[in-house]
XYZ file of C-alpha atoms in Angstrom:
141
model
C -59.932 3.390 20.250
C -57.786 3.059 17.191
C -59.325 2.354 14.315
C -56.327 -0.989 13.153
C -56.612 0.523 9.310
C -52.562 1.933 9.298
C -50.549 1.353 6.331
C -46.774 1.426 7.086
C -44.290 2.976 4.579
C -41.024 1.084 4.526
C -38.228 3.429 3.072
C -35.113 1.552 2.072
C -31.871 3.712 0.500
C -34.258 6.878 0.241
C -36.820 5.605 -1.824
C -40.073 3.924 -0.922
C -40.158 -0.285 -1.261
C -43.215 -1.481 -2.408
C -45.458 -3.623 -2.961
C -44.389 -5.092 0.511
C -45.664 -8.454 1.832
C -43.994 -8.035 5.491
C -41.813 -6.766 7.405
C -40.685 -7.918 10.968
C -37.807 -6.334 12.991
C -36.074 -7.894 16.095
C -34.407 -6.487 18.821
C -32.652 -8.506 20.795
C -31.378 -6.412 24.030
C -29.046 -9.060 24.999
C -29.670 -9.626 29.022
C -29.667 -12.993 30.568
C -29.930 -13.971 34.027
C -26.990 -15.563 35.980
C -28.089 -18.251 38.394
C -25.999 -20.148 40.936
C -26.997 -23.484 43.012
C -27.569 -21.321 45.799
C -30.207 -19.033 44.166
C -31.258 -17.569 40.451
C -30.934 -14.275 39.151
C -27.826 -13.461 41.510
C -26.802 -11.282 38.309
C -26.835 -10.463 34.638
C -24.699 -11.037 31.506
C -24.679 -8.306 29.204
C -24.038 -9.493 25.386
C -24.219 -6.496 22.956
C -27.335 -5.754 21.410
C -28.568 -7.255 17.976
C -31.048 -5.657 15.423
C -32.159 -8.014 12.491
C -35.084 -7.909 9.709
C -37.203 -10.256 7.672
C -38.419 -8.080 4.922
C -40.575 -10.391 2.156
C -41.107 -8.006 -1.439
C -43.148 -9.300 -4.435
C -41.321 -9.822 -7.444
C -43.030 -6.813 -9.374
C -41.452 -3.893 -10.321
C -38.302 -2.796 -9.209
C -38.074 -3.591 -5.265
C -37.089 -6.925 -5.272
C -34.132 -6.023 -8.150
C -32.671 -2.805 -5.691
C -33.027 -4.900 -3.012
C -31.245 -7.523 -4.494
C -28.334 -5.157 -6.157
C -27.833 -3.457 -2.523
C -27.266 -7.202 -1.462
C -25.225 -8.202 -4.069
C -22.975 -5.137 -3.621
C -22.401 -5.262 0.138
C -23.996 -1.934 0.217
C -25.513 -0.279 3.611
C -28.975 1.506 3.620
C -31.160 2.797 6.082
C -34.836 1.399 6.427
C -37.235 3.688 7.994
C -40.886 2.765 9.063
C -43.652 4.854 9.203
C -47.196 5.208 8.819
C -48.642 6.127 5.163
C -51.992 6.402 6.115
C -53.789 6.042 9.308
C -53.095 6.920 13.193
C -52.960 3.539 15.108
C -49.337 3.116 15.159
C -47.418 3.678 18.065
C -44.257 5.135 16.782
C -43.852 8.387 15.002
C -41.172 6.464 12.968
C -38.538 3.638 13.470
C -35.172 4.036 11.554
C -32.711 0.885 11.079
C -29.477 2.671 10.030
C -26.774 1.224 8.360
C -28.060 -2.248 7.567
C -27.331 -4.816 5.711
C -28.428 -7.877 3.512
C -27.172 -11.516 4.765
C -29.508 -13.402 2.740
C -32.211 -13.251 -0.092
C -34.708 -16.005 -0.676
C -36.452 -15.984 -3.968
C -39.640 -18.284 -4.298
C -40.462 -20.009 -7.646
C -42.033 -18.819 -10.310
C -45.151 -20.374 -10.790
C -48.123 -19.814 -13.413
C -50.654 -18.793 -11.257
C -49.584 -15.934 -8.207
C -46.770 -13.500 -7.702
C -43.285 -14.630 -7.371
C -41.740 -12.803 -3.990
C -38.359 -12.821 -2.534
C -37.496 -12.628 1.314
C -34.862 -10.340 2.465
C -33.281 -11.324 5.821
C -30.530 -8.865 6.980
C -29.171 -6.803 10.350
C -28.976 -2.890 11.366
C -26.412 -1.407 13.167
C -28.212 1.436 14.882
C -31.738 2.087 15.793
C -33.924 4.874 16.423
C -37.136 4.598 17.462
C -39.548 8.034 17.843
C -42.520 7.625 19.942
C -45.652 9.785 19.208
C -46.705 10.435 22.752
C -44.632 13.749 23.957
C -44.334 11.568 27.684
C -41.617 9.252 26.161
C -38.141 9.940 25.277
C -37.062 9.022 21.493
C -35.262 6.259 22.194
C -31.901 5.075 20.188
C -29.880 1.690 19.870
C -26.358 1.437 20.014
């Protein structure tokens, strides 16, 4: 049984982004059923694939200022997860290549708490890299 205590590493322009709050990829594979009076699912609409992030950094250090600069400046960056400690994950890795920033969210600043910023953005390209040798590393268009 896995033991749930992973720690994932997210890795954004080749250096490590931390402290992290969240981070939640989507992959939308774009397939959608096409009905007629008749029947359903009598085909499929392809639409191209779409890879987009939430990534939510406190406002310590230096993440949330690289993170904003790479925004500010258009610029693209890889983001690679993987596990810093621990063995429950399922993936060896995951990289998002070639993303970019399409909106920041700063929260207050308040007396009490850490201020954090959200980071919402989309990848190009993914690559996902299962640990089991049974599956195929699998990558996104």
């Amino acid at each position: 049984m896995p033991d749930w205590n992973s720690r994932l590493t997210v890795i954004a322009d080749d250096e490590v982004v931390t402290p992290i709050d969240s981070f939640s990829p989507s992959f939308s594979l774009g397939a959608e059923a096409l009905h007629s009076i008749e029947q359903t699912h009598v085909g499929v609409v392809y639409s191209p694939q779409a890879i987009t992030f939430s990534m939510t950094v406190k406002a310590i250090g230096d993440s949330a200022a690289r993170l904003t600069r790479l925004a500010l400046e258009g610029s693209r960056f890889d983001v690679i997860l993987q596990e810093a400690e621990g063995d429950s994950w399922s993936f060896a890795q995951i990289i998002l290549s070639d993303c970019l920033i399409t909106s920041a969210t700063p929260t207050p600043a308040t007396v009490s708490g850490t201020p954090a910023a959200t980071f919402s953005g989309f990848s190009m390209a993914a690559t996902a890299d299962y640990k089991s040798s049974e599956l195929e590393d699998t990558t996104l268009p």
